[in-house]
Coordinates of C-alpha atoms in Angstrom, one line a residue:
M1 CA 8.6 13.6 19.4
G2 CA 10.0 13.8 16.0
L3 CA 13.5 12.4 15.5
N4 CA 16.8 14.7 15.5
S5 CA 19.7 14.1 12.5
T6 CA 21.9 12.6 15.8
E7 CA 18.9 10.1 15.9
I8 CA 18.6 9.2 12.6
L9 CA 21.9 8.3 12.2
I10 CA 22.1 6.2 15.1
I11 CA 19.4 3.9 13.1
I12 CA 21.1 3.5 9.8
F13 CA 24.4 3.0 11.7
V14 CA 22.0 -0.2 13.4
I15 CA 20.8 -1.1 10.2
A16 CA 23.5 -1.6 8.7
L17 CA 25.6 -3.1 11.6
V18 CA 22.3 -5.5 11.6
F19 CA 21.9 -6.5 7.5
G20 CA 25.7 -5.1 6.7
A21 CA 26.7 -2.9 4.1
Q22 CA 25.9 -5.6 0.3
R23 CA 22.4 -5.3 1.6
L24 CA 21.8 -2.3 2.1
P25 CA 20.8 -1.3 -1.6
Q26 CA 18.7 -4.5 -1.6
L27 CA 16.7 -3.1 1.2
G28 CA 16.5 0.0 0.0
D29 CA 15.0 -0.9 -3.3
A30 CA 12.3 -3.3 -1.6
L31 CA 10.9 -0.6 0.7
G32 CA 11.1 1.6 -2.1
R33 CA 8.9 -0.8 -3.9
S34 CA 6.8 -1.8 -1.3
V35 CA 6.2 2.1 -0.4
R36 CA 5.4 2.9 -4.1
N37 CA 3.2 -0.1 -4.2
F38 CA 1.2 1.3 -0.7
K39 CA 1.0 4.5 -2.6
R40 CA -0.6 3.3 -6.0
S41 CA -3.1 1.3 -4.1
L42 CA -4.3 4.6 -1.9
K43 CA -5.0 6.0 -5.0
A44 CA -6.5 3.0 -6.5
D45 CA -10.3 3.4 -7.4
D46 CA -12.7 1.5 -5.3
E47 CA -15.4 1.0 -7.9
I48 CA -17.9 -2.6 -8.1
D49 CA -20.2 -2.4 -11.2
V50 CA -23.5 -3.4 -9.4
T51 CA -25.3 -3.2 -12.9
K52 CA -26.5 -7.1 -12.7
D53 CA -27.7 -6.6 -9.3
V54 CA -29.3 -3.9 -10.5
K55 CA -31.2 -5.1 -13.6
H56 CA -31.7 -8.6 -11.3
L57 CA -33.4 -6.2 -8.5
D58 CA -35.8 -4.6 -11.4
E59 CA -36.8 -7.9 -12.9
G60 CA -37.3 -9.1 -9.8
E61 CA -40.1 -5.7 -9.0
S62 CA -41.7 -5.8 -12.3
K63 CA -42.4 -9.5 -11.5
K64 CA -44.5 -9.1 -8.8
S65 CA -46.3 -6.4 -10.1

């Protein structure tokens, strides 16, 4: 189900017709930035600081005792 070279050339030709040759560099730049940002967000650490919540729970348990 992959694209062969002929299909890729046809897609590029249609994109050039729709957007015009003047805007293609701008579109390529924007697409490249979007891909880089997406990859960067996938690599970012998803850490949450829960120390305040844990301290609050510990204080609540010590008051009950």
